[in-house]
Amino acid sequence: HRNVTSERQAMPYYIYRVGPFAQLRKLAEFDAFKPASAHAKALRAAPDHPPQSKIKLMFAGTEQLAEELLCQVREAGPSGDE
């Protein structure tokens, strides 16, 4: 699914399904945040959404970069009253 409304060179928003063991499946690509966010929310709310997977929205210059960012290990943020 690709929803790009113009030919300008903007960084796209990619929507991925992330399964166990970082299995990535690109589901859609948009050129604007609002429709990308709405589509991701609809996918998360769908009755056939597998509970063991997550829907992630990535803003990146290329599909390869989006996948690299999805596979990075992120440090936990601050917790409690530190």
PDB file with SEQRES, HELIX, SHEET and CRYST1 records, atoms N, CA, C and O in Angstrom:
SEQRES   1 A   82  HIS ARG ASN VAL THR SER GLU ARG GLN ALA MET PRO TYR          
SEQRES   2 A   82  TYR ILE TYR ARG VAL GLY PRO PHE ALA GLN LEU ARG LYS          
SEQRES   3 A   82  LEU ALA GLU PHE ASP ALA PHE LYS PRO ALA SER ALA HIS          
SEQRES   4 A   82  ALA LYS ALA LEU ARG ALA ALA PRO ASP HIS PRO PRO GLN          
SEQRES   5 A   82  SER LYS ILE LYS LEU MET PHE ALA GLY THR GLU GLN LEU          
SEQRES   6 A   82  ALA GLU GLU LEU LEU CYS GLN VAL ARG GLU ALA GLY PRO          
SEQRES   7 A   82  SER GLY ASP GLU                                              
HELIX    1 AA1 PRO A   20  ALA A   22  5                                   3    
HELIX    2 AA2 PHE A   33  ALA A   45  1                                  13    
HELIX    3 AA3 GLU A   63  CYS A   71  1                                   9    
SHEET    1 AA1 4 ARG A   2  ASN A   3  0                                        
SHEET    2 AA1 4 GLN A  23  PHE A  30  1                                        
SHEET    3 AA1 4 TYR A  13  GLY A  19 -1                                        
SHEET    4 AA1 4 LYS A  54  PHE A  59 -1                                        
CRYST1    1.000    1.000    1.000  90.00  90.00  90.00 P 1           1          
ATOM      1  N   HIS A   1       0.857  -1.180   0.000  1.00  0.00           N  
ATOM      2  CA  HIS A   1       0.000   0.000   0.000  1.00  0.00           C  
ATOM      3  C   HIS A   1       0.891   1.227   0.000  1.00  0.00           C  
ATOM      4  O   HIS A   1       1.727   1.385   0.890  1.00  0.00           O  
ATOM      5  N   ARG A   2       0.726   2.089  -0.976  1.00  0.00           N  
ATOM      6  CA  ARG A   2       1.529   3.313  -1.059  1.00  0.00           C  
ATOM      7  C   ARG A   2       0.586   4.474  -1.299  1.00  0.00           C  
ATOM      8  O   ARG A   2      -0.235   4.436  -2.216  1.00  0.00           O  
ATOM      9  N   ASN A   3       0.701   5.506  -0.478  1.00  0.00           N  
ATOM     10  CA  ASN A   3      -0.168   6.666  -0.586  1.00  0.00           C  
ATOM     11  C   ASN A   3       0.700   7.922  -0.589  1.00  0.00           C  
ATOM     12  O   ASN A   3       0.778   8.637   0.410  1.00  0.00           O  
ATOM     13  N   VAL A   4       1.343   8.176  -1.712  1.00  0.00           N  
ATOM     14  CA  VAL A   4       2.199   9.350  -1.837  1.00  0.00           C  
ATOM     15  C   VAL A   4       1.510  10.309  -2.794  1.00  0.00           C  
ATOM     16  O   VAL A   4       1.244   9.962  -3.945  1.00  0.00           O  
ATOM     17  N   THR A   5       1.219  11.526  -2.315  1.00  0.00           N  
ATOM     18  CA  THR A   5       0.390  12.449  -3.079  1.00  0.00           C  
ATOM     19  C   THR A   5       1.162  13.388  -3.993  1.00  0.00           C  
ATOM     20  O   THR A   5       0.554  14.067  -4.820  1.00  0.00           O  
ATOM     21  N   SER A   6       2.474  13.447  -3.872  1.00  0.00           N  
ATOM     22  CA  SER A   6       3.228  14.345  -4.740  1.00  0.00           C  
ATOM     23  C   SER A   6       4.566  13.727  -5.089  1.00  0.00           C  
ATOM     24  O   SER A   6       4.961  12.703  -4.531  1.00  0.00           O  
ATOM     25  N   GLU A   7       5.248  14.355  -6.008  1.00  0.00           N  
ATOM     26  CA  GLU A   7       6.541  13.846  -6.453  1.00  0.00           C  
ATOM     27  C   GLU A   7       7.709  14.476  -5.697  1.00  0.00           C  
ATOM     28  O   GLU A   7       8.863  14.173  -6.000  1.00  0.00           O  
ATOM     29  N   ARG A   8       7.439  15.344  -4.722  1.00  0.00           N  
ATOM     30  CA  ARG A   8       8.522  15.981  -3.980  1.00  0.00           C  
ATOM     31  C   ARG A   8       9.302  14.944  -3.185  1.00  0.00           C  
ATOM     32  O   ARG A   8       8.788  13.876  -2.851  1.00  0.00           O  
ATOM     33  N   GLN A   9      10.548  15.279  -2.891  1.00  0.00           N  
ATOM     34  CA  GLN A   9      11.428  14.356  -2.184  1.00  0.00           C  
ATOM     35  C   GLN A   9      11.304  14.559  -0.677  1.00  0.00           C  
ATOM     36  O   GLN A   9      12.166  15.197  -0.072  1.00  0.00           O  
ATOM     37  N   ALA A  10      10.279  14.044  -0.079  1.00  0.00           N  
ATOM     38  CA  ALA A  10      10.090  14.120   1.371  1.00  0.00           C  
ATOM     39  C   ALA A  10      10.379  12.750   1.970  1.00  0.00           C  
ATOM     40  O   ALA A  10      10.256  11.720   1.307  1.00  0.00           O  
ATOM     41  N   MET A  11      10.764  12.768   3.233  1.00  0.00           N  
ATOM     42  CA  MET A  11      10.976  11.484   3.903  1.00  0.00           C  
ATOM     43  C   MET A  11       9.620  10.853   4.161  1.00  0.00           C  
ATOM     44  O   MET A  11       8.728  11.501   4.708  1.00  0.00           O  
ATOM     45  N   PRO A  12       9.457   9.606   3.774  1.00  0.00           N  
ATOM     46  CA  PRO A  12       8.167   8.940   3.965  1.00  0.00           C  
ATOM     47  C   PRO A  12       8.004   8.345   5.355  1.00  0.00           C  
ATOM     48  O   PRO A  12       8.958   8.198   6.119  1.00  0.00           O  
ATOM     49  N   TYR A  13       6.764   8.012   5.647  1.00  0.00           N  
ATOM     50  CA  TYR A  13       6.390   7.289   6.865  1.00  0.00           C  
ATOM     51  C   TYR A  13       6.104   5.860   6.455  1.00  0.00           C  
ATOM     52  O   TYR A  13       5.289   5.620   5.564  1.00  0.00           O  
ATOM     53  N   TYR A  14       6.761   4.915   7.091  1.00  0.00           N  
ATOM     54  CA  TYR A  14       6.581   3.495   6.798  1.00  0.00           C  
ATOM     55  C   TYR A  14       5.813   2.846   7.941  1.00  0.00           C  
ATOM     56  O   TYR A  14       6.036   3.158   9.111  1.00  0.00           O  
ATOM     57  N   ILE A  15       4.914   1.947   7.590  1.00  0.00           N  
ATOM     58  CA  ILE A  15       4.187   1.179   8.600  1.00  0.00           C  
ATOM     59  C   ILE A  15       4.617  -0.273   8.475  1.00  0.00           C  
ATOM     60  O   ILE A  15       4.562  -0.869   7.399  1.00  0.00           O  
ATOM     61  N   TYR A  16       5.045  -0.827   9.603  1.00  0.00           N  
ATOM     62  CA  TYR A  16       5.524  -2.211   9.654  1.00  0.00           C  
ATOM     63  C   TYR A  16       4.749  -3.011  10.686  1.00  0.00           C  
ATOM     64  O   TYR A  16       4.279  -2.481  11.693  1.00  0.00           O  
ATOM     65  N   ARG A  17       4.631  -4.291  10.409  1.00  0.00           N  
ATOM     66  CA  ARG A  17       4.208  -5.248  11.428  1.00  0.00           C  
ATOM     67  C   ARG A  17       5.495  -5.884  11.936  1.00  0.00           C  
ATOM     68  O   ARG A  17       6.277  -6.433  11.160  1.00  0.00           O  
ATOM     69  N   VAL A  18       5.705  -5.805  13.245  1.00  0.00           N  
ATOM     70  CA  VAL A  18       6.898  -6.367  13.872  1.00  0.00           C  
ATOM     71  C   VAL A  18       6.463  -7.584  14.672  1.00  0.00           C  
ATOM     72  O   VAL A  18       5.709  -7.476  15.639  1.00  0.00           O  
ATOM     73  N   GLY A  19       6.949  -8.734  14.254  1.00  0.00           N  
ATOM     74  CA  GLY A  19       6.588  -9.977  14.910  1.00  0.00           C  
ATOM     75  C   GLY A  19       7.684 -10.454  15.837  1.00  0.00           C  
ATOM     76  O   GLY A  19       8.677  -9.758  16.047  1.00  0.00           O  
ATOM     77  N   PRO A  20       7.502 -11.647  16.395  1.00  0.00           N  
ATOM     78  CA  PRO A  20       8.518 -12.216  17.283  1.00  0.00           C  
ATOM     79  C   PRO A  20       9.880 -12.296  16.585  1.00  0.00           C  
ATOM     80  O   PRO A  20       9.956 -12.525  15.378  1.00  0.00           O  
ATOM     81  N   PHE A  21      10.933 -12.106  17.347  1.00  0.00           N  
ATOM     82  CA  PHE A  21      12.314 -12.177  16.850  1.00  0.00           C  
ATOM     83  C   PHE A  21      12.570 -11.138  15.757  1.00  0.00           C  
ATOM     84  O   PHE A  21      13.318 -11.399  14.815  1.00  0.00           O  
ATOM     85  N   ALA A  22      11.955  -9.973  15.879  1.00  0.00           N  
ATOM     86  CA  ALA A  22      12.147  -8.832  14.971  1.00  0.00           C  
ATOM     87  C   ALA A  22      11.826  -9.168  13.517  1.00  0.00           C  
ATOM     88  O   ALA A  22      12.490  -8.681  12.602  1.00  0.00           O  
ATOM     89  N   GLN A  23      10.818  -9.994  13.310  1.00  0.00           N  
ATOM     90  CA  GLN A  23      10.364 -10.273  11.943  1.00  0.00           C  
ATOM     91  C   GLN A  23       9.604  -9.041  11.453  1.00  0.00           C  
ATOM     92  O   GLN A  23       8.592  -8.653  12.037  1.00  0.00           O  
ATOM     93  N   LEU A  24      10.103  -8.431  10.373  1.00  0.00           N  
ATOM     94  CA  LEU A  24       9.519  -7.199   9.855  1.00  0.00           C  
ATOM     95  C   LEU A  24       8.744  -7.455   8.572  1.00  0.00           C  
ATOM     96  O   LEU A  24       9.183  -8.202   7.697  1.00  0.00           O  
ATOM     97  N   ARG A  25       7.579  -6.817   8.481  1.00  0.00           N  
ATOM     98  CA  ARG A  25       6.792  -6.891   7.251  1.00  0.00           C  
ATOM     99  C   ARG A  25       6.241  -5.498   6.967  1.00  0.00           C  
ATOM    100  O   ARG A  25       5.420  -4.978   7.723  1.00  0.00           O  
ATOM    101  N   LYS A  26       6.700  -4.904   5.873  1.00  0.00           N  
ATOM    102  CA  LYS A  26       6.222  -3.574   5.503  1.00  0.00           C  
ATOM    103  C   LYS A  26       4.774  -3.689   5.045  1.00  0.00           C  
ATOM    104  O   LYS A  26       4.441  -4.511   4.191  1.00  0.00           O  
ATOM    105  N   LEU A  27       3.913  -2.845   5.633  1.00  0.00           N  
ATOM    106  CA  LEU A  27       2.494  -2.883   5.309  1.00  0.00           C  
ATOM    107  C   LEU A  27       2.061  -1.704   4.452  1.00  0.00           C  
ATOM    108  O   LEU A  27       1.159  -1.843   3.626  1.00  0.00           O  
ATOM    109  N   ALA A  28       2.690  -0.541   4.634  1.00  0.00           N  
ATOM    110  CA  ALA A  28       2.263   0.644   3.892  1.00  0.00           C  
ATOM    111  C   ALA A  28       3.342   1.717   3.958  1.00  0.00           C  
ATOM    112  O   ALA A  28       4.285   1.636   4.744  1.00  0.00           O  
ATOM    113  N   GLU A  29       3.171   2.729   3.106  1.00  0.00           N  
ATOM    114  CA  GLU A  29       4.079   3.875   3.058  1.00  0.00           C  
ATOM    115  C   GLU A  29       3.259   5.119   2.745  1.00  0.00           C  
ATOM    116  O   GLU A  29       2.416   5.104   1.848  1.00  0.00           O  
ATOM    117  N   PHE A  30       3.507   6.189   3.482  1.00  0.00           N  
ATOM    118  CA  PHE A  30       2.764   7.440   3.309  1.00  0.00           C  
ATOM    119  C   PHE A  30       3.735   8.602   3.262  1.00  0.00           C  
ATOM    120  O   PHE A  30       4.857   8.500   3.756  1.00  0.00           O  
ATOM    121  N   ASP A  31       3.304   9.718   2.663  1.00  0.00           N  
ATOM    122  CA  ASP A  31       4.162  10.899   2.633  1.00  0.00           C  
ATOM    123  C   ASP A  31       3.771  11.944   3.673  1.00  0.00           C  
ATOM    124  O   ASP A  31       4.386  13.008   3.734  1.00  0.00           O  
ATOM    125  N   ALA A  32       2.765  11.661   4.484  1.00  0.00           N  
ATOM    126  CA  ALA A  32       2.334  12.599   5.517  1.00  0.00           C  
ATOM    127  C   ALA A  32       1.985  11.827   6.789  1.00  0.00           C  
ATOM    128  O   ALA A  32       1.528  10.685   6.737  1.00  0.00           O  
ATOM    129  N   PHE A  33       2.213  12.482   7.936  1.00  0.00           N  
ATOM    130  CA  PHE A  33       2.008  11.814   9.212  1.00  0.00           C  
ATOM    131  C   PHE A  33       0.544  11.474   9.488  1.00  0.00           C  
ATOM    132  O   PHE A  33       0.236  10.357   9.904  1.00  0.00           O  
ATOM    133  N   LYS A  34      -0.350  12.419   9.260  1.00  0.00           N  
ATOM    134  CA  LYS A  34      -1.744  12.226   9.659  1.00  0.00           C  
ATOM    135  C   LYS A  34      -2.377  10.977   9.031  1.00  0.00           C  
ATOM    136  O   LYS A  34      -2.943  10.167   9.765  1.00  0.00           O  
ATOM    137  N   PRO A  35      -2.306  10.785   7.708  1.00  0.00           N  
ATOM    138  CA  PRO A  35      -2.886   9.551   7.147  1.00  0.00           C  
ATOM    139  C   PRO A  35      -2.119   8.295   7.576  1.00  0.00           C  
ATOM    140  O   PRO A  35      -2.714   7.230   7.743  1.00  0.00           O  
ATOM    141  N   ALA A  36      -0.804   8.422   7.752  1.00  0.00           N  
ATOM    142  CA  ALA A  36      -0.013   7.268   8.203  1.00  0.00           C  
ATOM    143  C   ALA A  36      -0.439   6.847   9.607  1.00  0.00           C  
ATOM    144  O   ALA A  36      -0.611   5.660   9.884  1.00  0.00           O  
ATOM    145  N   SER A  37      -0.604   7.827  10.485  1.00  0.00           N  
ATOM    146  CA  SER A  37      -1.015   7.545  11.859  1.00  0.00           C  
ATOM    147  C   SER A  37      -2.405   6.924  11.895  1.00  0.00           C  
ATOM    148  O   SER A  37      -2.637   5.967  12.633  1.00  0.00           O  
ATOM    149  N   ALA A  38      -3.326   7.458  11.109  1.00  0.00           N  
ATOM    150  CA  ALA A  38      -4.688   6.917  11.069  1.00  0.00           C  
ATOM    151  C   ALA A  38      -4.686   5.477  10.575  1.00  0.00           C  
ATOM    152  O   ALA A  38      -5.416   4.637  11.100  1.00  0.00           O  
ATOM    153  N   HIS A  39      -3.865   5.189   9.559  1.00  0.00           N  
ATOM    154  CA  HIS A  39      -3.797   3.825   9.022  1.00  0.00           C  
ATOM    155  C   HIS A  39      -3.208   2.862  10.058  1.00  0.00           C  
ATOM    156  O   HIS A  39      -3.692   1.742  10.223  1.00  0.00           O  
ATOM    157  N   ALA A  40      -2.158   3.311  10.750  1.00  0.00           N  
ATOM    158  CA  ALA A  40      -1.536   2.470  11.786  1.00  0.00           C  
ATOM    159  C   ALA A  40      -2.528   2.172  12.910  1.00  0.00           C  
ATOM    160  O   ALA A  40      -2.605   1.041  13.389  1.00  0.00           O  
ATOM    161  N   LYS A  41      -3.281   3.177  13.328  1.00  0.00           N  
ATOM    162  CA  LYS A  41      -4.280   2.978  14.381  1.00  0.00           C  
ATOM    163  C   LYS A  41      -5.363   2.005  13.938  1.00  0.00           C  
ATOM    164  O   LYS A  41      -5.814   1.172  14.724  1.00  0.00           O  
ATOM    165  N   ALA A  42      -5.784   2.112  12.676  1.00  0.00           N  
ATOM    166  CA  ALA A  42      -6.796   1.190  12.154  1.00  0.00           C  
ATOM    167  C   ALA A  42      -6.262  -0.241  12.122  1.00  0.00           C  
ATOM    168  O   ALA A  42      -6.988  -1.184  12.437  1.00  0.00           O  
ATOM    169  N   LEU A  43      -5.000  -0.403  11.746  1.00  0.00           N  
ATOM    170  CA  LEU A  43      -4.399  -1.741  11.726  1.00  0.00           C  
ATOM    171  C   LEU A  43      -4.326  -2.325  13.141  1.00  0.00           C  
ATOM    172  O   LEU A  43      -4.591  -3.510  13.343  1.00  0.00           O  
ATOM    173  N   ARG A  44      -3.966  -1.491  14.113  1.00  0.00           N  
ATOM    174  CA  ARG A  44      -3.881  -1.970  15.507  1.00  0.00           C  
ATOM    175  C   ARG A  44      -5.239  -2.390  16.039  1.00  0.00           C  
ATOM    176  O   ARG A  44      -5.336  -3.323  16.837  1.00  0.00           O  
ATOM    177  N   ALA A  45      -6.293  -1.701  15.599  1.00  0.00           N  
ATOM    178  CA  ALA A  45      -7.645  -1.983  16.095  1.00  0.00           C  
ATOM    179  C   ALA A  45      -8.339  -3.101  15.338  1.00  0.00           C  
ATOM    180  O   ALA A  45      -9.398  -3.567  15.759  1.00  0.00           O  
ATOM    181  N   ALA A  46      -7.762  -3.537  14.232  1.00  0.00           N  
ATOM    182  CA  ALA A  46      -8.392  -4.569  13.401  1.00  0.00           C  
ATOM    183  C   ALA A  46      -8.537  -5.882  14.169  1.00  0.00           C  
ATOM    184  O   ALA A  46      -7.630  -6.278  14.901  1.00  0.00           O  
ATOM    185  N   PRO A  47      -9.668  -6.552  14.002  1.00  0.00           N  
ATOM    186  CA  PRO A  47      -9.885  -7.809  14.737  1.00  0.00           C  
ATOM    187  C   PRO A  47      -8.912  -8.922  14.351  1.00  0.00           C  
ATOM    188  O   PRO A  47      -8.689  -9.844  15.136  1.00  0.00           O  
ATOM    189  N   ASP A  48      -8.333  -8.850  13.158  1.00  0.00           N  
ATOM    190  CA  ASP A  48      -7.399  -9.896  12.728  1.00  0.00           C  
ATOM    191  C   ASP A  48      -5.938  -9.562  13.031  1.00  0.00           C  
ATOM    192  O   ASP A  48      -5.040 -10.257  12.556  1.00  0.00           O  
ATOM    193  N   HIS A  49      -5.686  -8.504  13.818  1.00  0.00           N  
ATOM    194  CA  HIS A  49      -4.320  -8.130  14.199  1.00  0.00           C  
ATOM    195  C   HIS A  49      -3.763  -9.179  15.159  1.00  0.00           C  
ATOM    196  O   HIS A  49      -4.311  -9.374  16.243  1.00  0.00           O  
ATOM    197  N   PRO A  50      -2.672  -9.862  14.771  1.00  0.00           N  
ATOM    198  CA  PRO A  50      -2.102 -10.896  15.652  1.00  0.00           C  
ATOM    199  C   PRO A  50      -1.621 -10.292  16.975  1.00  0.00           C  
ATOM    200  O   PRO A  50      -0.881  -9.308  16.963  1.00  0.00           O  
ATOM    201  N   PRO A  51      -2.021 -10.855  18.096  1.00  0.00           N  
ATOM    202  CA  PRO A  51      -1.640 -10.292  19.395  1.00  0.00           C  
ATOM    203  C   PRO A  51      -0.136 -10.356  19.672  1.00  0.00           C  
ATOM    204  O   PRO A  51       0.364  -9.581  20.487  1.00  0.00           O  
ATOM    205  N   GLN A  52       0.586 -11.248  19.024  1.00  0.00           N  
ATOM    206  CA  GLN A  52       2.025 -11.377  19.274  1.00  0.00           C  
ATOM    207  C   GLN A  52       2.853 -10.418  18.412  1.00  0.00           C  
ATOM    208  O   GLN A  52       4.082 -10.444  18.469  1.00  0.00           O  
ATOM    209  N   SER A  53       2.190  -9.572  17.616  1.00  0.00           N  
ATOM    210  CA  SER A  53       2.917  -8.612  16.794  1.00  0.00           C  
ATOM    211  C   SER A  53       2.520  -7.187  17.153  1.00  0.00           C  
ATOM    212  O   SER A  53       1.499  -6.951  17.798  1.00  0.00           O  
ATOM    213  N   LYS A  54       3.357  -6.236  16.718  1.00  0.00           N  
ATOM    214  CA  LYS A  54       3.098  -4.818  16.956  1.00  0.00           C  
ATOM    215  C   LYS A  54       3.082  -4.093  15.622  1.00  0.00           C  
ATOM    216  O   LYS A  54       3.761  -4.497  14.678  1.00  0.00           O  
ATOM    217  N   ILE A  55       2.310  -3.027  15.548  1.00  0.00           N  
ATOM    218  CA  ILE A  55       2.298  -2.160  14.383  1.00  0.00           C  
ATOM    219  C   ILE A  55       3.150  -0.948  14.732  1.00  0.00           C  
ATOM    220  O   ILE A  55       2.889  -0.266  15.723  1.00  0.00           O  
ATOM    221  N   LYS A  56       4.165  -0.681  13.922  1.00  0.00           N  
ATOM    222  CA  LYS A  56       5.085   0.430  14.179  1.00  0.00           C  
ATOM    223  C   LYS A  56       5.081   1.393  13.002  1.00  0.00           C  
ATOM    224  O   LYS A  56       5.049   0.980  11.843  1.00  0.00           O  
ATOM    225  N   LEU A  57       5.114   2.679  13.319  1.00  0.00           N  
ATOM    226  CA  LEU A  57       5.178   3.741  12.331  1.00  0.00           C  
ATOM    227  C   LEU A  57       6.587   4.324  12.387  1.00  0.00           C  
ATOM    228  O   LEU A  57       7.035   4.765  13.446  1.00  0.00           O  
ATOM    229  N   MET A  58       7.286   4.329  11.255  1.00  0.00           N  
ATOM    230  CA  MET A  58       8.672   4.814  11.211  1.00  0.00           C  
ATOM    231  C   MET A  58       8.804   5.945  10.202  1.00  0.00           C  
ATOM    232  O   MET A  58       8.274   5.861   9.094  1.00  0.00           O  
ATOM    233  N   PHE A  59       9.505   6.993  10.583  1.00  0.00           N  
ATOM    234  CA  PHE A  59       9.818   8.124   9.720  1.00  0.00           C  
ATOM    235  C   PHE A  59      11.284   7.987   9.351  1.00  0.00           C  
ATOM    236  O   PHE A  59      12.150   8.146  10.211  1.00  0.00           O  
ATOM    237  N   ALA A  60      11.583   7.696   8.086  1.00  0.00           N  
ATOM    238  CA  ALA A  60      12.968   7.456   7.689  1.00  0.00           C  
ATOM    239  C   ALA A  60      13.159   7.794   6.216  1.00  0.00           C  
ATOM    240  O   ALA A  60      12.203   7.819   5.442  1.00  0.00           O  
ATOM    241  N   GLY A  61      14.395   8.050   5.847  1.00  0.00           N  
ATOM    242  CA  GLY A  61      14.725   8.416   4.482  1.00  0.00           C  
ATOM    243  C   GLY A  61      14.524   7.301   3.478  1.00  0.00           C  
ATOM    244  O   GLY A  61      14.183   7.556   2.323  1.00  0.00           O  
ATOM    245  N   THR A  62      14.735   6.061   3.910  1.00  0.00           N  
ATOM    246  CA  THR A  62      14.570   4.916   3.016  1.00  0.00           C  
ATOM    247  C   THR A  62      13.935   3.756   3.788  1.00  0.00           C  
ATOM    248  O   THR A  62      13.908   3.738   5.019  1.00  0.00           O  
ATOM    249  N   GLU A  63      13.436   2.811   3.033  1.00  0.00           N  
ATOM    250  CA  GLU A  63      12.861   1.604   3.645  1.00  0.00           C  
ATOM    251  C   GLU A  63      13.937   0.848   4.432  1.00  0.00           C  
ATOM    252  O   GLU A  63      13.670   0.341   5.521  1.00  0.00           O  
ATOM    253  N   GLN A  64      15.147   0.775   3.879  1.00  0.00           N  
ATOM    254  CA  GLN A  64      16.245   0.075   4.559  1.00  0.00           C  
ATOM    255  C   GLN A  64      16.574   0.747   5.895  1.00  0.00           C  
ATOM    256  O   GLN A  64      16.786   0.066   6.898  1.00  0.00           O  
ATOM    257  N   LEU A  65      16.615   2.078   5.907  1.00  0.00           N  
ATOM    258  CA  LEU A  65      16.896   2.793   7.150  1.00  0.00           C  
ATOM    259  C   LEU A  65      15.783   2.569   8.176  1.00  0.00           C  
ATOM    260  O   LEU A  65      16.059   2.416   9.366  1.00  0.00           O  
ATOM    261  N   ALA A  66      14.540   2.549   7.726  1.00  0.00           N  
ATOM    262  CA  ALA A  66      13.416   2.289   8.633  1.00  0.00           C  
ATOM    263  C   ALA A  66      13.577   0.919   9.284  1.00  0.00           C  
ATOM    264  O   ALA A  66      13.340   0.770  10.482  1.00  0.00           O  
ATOM    265  N   GLU A  67      13.975  -0.076   8.505  1.00  0.00           N  
ATOM    266  CA  GLU A  67      14.155  -1.427   9.049  1.00  0.00           C  
ATOM    267  C   GLU A  67      15.335  -1.483  10.016  1.00  0.00           C  
ATOM    268  O   GLU A  67      15.281  -2.182  11.027  1.00  0.00           O  
ATOM    269  N   GLU A  68      16.398  -0.748   9.705  1.00  0.00           N  
ATOM    270  CA  GLU A  68      17.545  -0.705  10.623  1.00  0.00           C  
ATOM    271  C   GLU A  68      17.134  -0.069  11.951  1.00  0.00           C  
ATOM    272  O   GLU A  68      17.514  -0.553  13.018  1.00  0.00           O  
ATOM    273  N   LEU A  69      16.365   1.007  11.885  1.00  0.00           N  
ATOM    274  CA  LEU A  69      15.901   1.667  13.109  1.00  0.00           C  
ATOM    275  C   LEU A  69      14.992   0.755  13.929  1.00  0.00           C  
ATOM    276  O   LEU A  69      15.060   0.745  15.158  1.00  0.00           O  
ATOM    277  N   LEU A  70      14.152   0.000  13.255  1.00  0.00           N  
ATOM    278  CA  LEU A  70      13.258  -0.920  13.963  1.00  0.00           C  
ATOM    279  C   LEU A  70      14.026  -2.029  14.676  1.00  0.00           C  
ATOM    280  O   LEU A  70      13.565  -2.550  15.692  1.00  0.00           O  
ATOM    281  N   CYS A  71      15.187  -2.390  14.153  1.00  0.00           N  
ATOM    282  CA  CYS A  71      15.970  -3.485  14.733  1.00  0.00           C  
ATOM    283  C   CYS A  71      16.937  -3.028  15.821  1.00  0.00           C  
ATOM    284  O   CYS A  71      17.551  -3.860  16.489  1.00  0.00           O  
ATOM    285  N   GLN A  72      17.079  -1.717  16.007  1.00  0.00           N  
ATOM    286  CA  GLN A  72      17.986  -1.222  17.044  1.00  0.00           C  
ATOM    287  C   GLN A  72      17.418  -1.501  18.431  1.00  0.00           C  
ATOM    288  O   GLN A  72      16.212  -1.410  18.658  1.00  0.00           O  
ATOM    289  N   VAL A  73      18.309  -1.839  19.343  1.00  0.00           N  
ATOM    290  CA  VAL A  73      17.921  -2.034  20.735  1.00  0.00           C  
ATOM    291  C   VAL A  73      17.896  -0.657  21.382  1.00  0.00           C  
ATOM    292  O   VAL A  73      18.886   0.074  21.344  1.00  0.00           O  
ATOM    293  N   ARG A  74      16.765  -0.309  21.973  1.00  0.00           N  
ATOM    294  CA  ARG A  74      16.623   0.994  22.614  1.00  0.00           C  
ATOM    295  C   ARG A  74      16.774   0.858  24.111  1.00  0.00           C  
ATOM    296  O   ARG A  74      16.309  -0.110  24.713  1.00  0.00           O  
ATOM    297  N   GLU A  75      17.437   1.851  24.710  1.00  0.00           N  
ATOM    298  CA  GLU A  75      17.588   1.848  26.157  1.00  0.00           C  
ATOM    299  C   GLU A  75      16.258   2.276  26.792  1.00  0.00           C  
ATOM    300  O   GLU A  75      15.513   3.081  26.234  1.00  0.00           O  
ATOM    301  N   ALA A  76      15.992   1.723  27.952  1.00  0.00           N  
ATOM    302  CA  ALA A  76      14.779   2.086  28.670  1.00  0.00           C  
ATOM    303  C   ALA A  76      14.872   3.536  29.130  1.00  0.00           C  
ATOM    304  O   ALA A  76      15.943   4.018  29.498  1.00  0.00           O  
ATOM    305  N   GLY A  77      13.754   4.209  29.103  1.00  0.00           N  
ATOM    306  CA  GLY A  77      13.706   5.589  29.556  1.00  0.00           C  
ATOM    307  C   GLY A  77      13.695   5.669  31.074  1.00  0.00           C  
ATOM    308  O   GLY A  77      13.703   4.640  31.750  1.00  0.00           O  
ATOM    309  N   PRO A  78      13.677   6.881  31.615  1.00  0.00           N  
ATOM    310  CA  PRO A  78      13.673   7.019  33.075  1.00  0.00           C  
ATOM    311  C   PRO A  78      12.392   6.435  33.687  1.00  0.00           C  
ATOM    312  O   PRO A  78      11.315   6.498  33.095  1.00  0.00           O  
ATOM    313  N   SER A  79      12.540   5.881  34.855  1.00  0.00           N  
ATOM    314  CA  SER A  79      11.384   5.290  35.514  1.00  0.00           C  
ATOM    315  C   SER A  79      11.203   5.912  36.900  1.00  0.00           C  
ATOM    316  O   SER A  79      12.172   6.184  37.609  1.00  0.00           O  
ATOM    317  N   GLY A  80       9.981   6.121  37.253  1.00  0.00           N  
ATOM    318  CA  GLY A  80       9.699   6.617  38.609  1.00  0.00           C  
ATOM    319  C   GLY A  80      10.179   8.025  38.848  1.00  0.00           C  
ATOM    320  O   GLY A  80      10.243   8.829  37.918  1.00  0.00           O  
ATOM    321  N   ASP A  81      10.521   8.336  40.095  1.00  0.00           N  
ATOM    322  CA  ASP A  81      10.913   9.671  40.510  1.00  0.00           C  
ATOM    323  C   ASP A  81      12.430   9.785  40.660  1.00  0.00           C  
ATOM    324  O   ASP A  81      12.932  10.071  41.747  1.00  0.00           O  
ATOM    325  N   GLU A  82      13.139   9.565  39.589  1.00  0.00           N  
ATOM    326  CA  GLU A  82      14.606   9.632  39.653  1.00  0.00           C  
ATOM    327  C   GLU A  82      15.105  11.018  39.423  1.00  0.00           C  
ATOM    328  O   GLU A  82      16.314  11.250  39.443  1.00  0.00           O  
TER     329      GLU A  82                                                      
END                                                                             
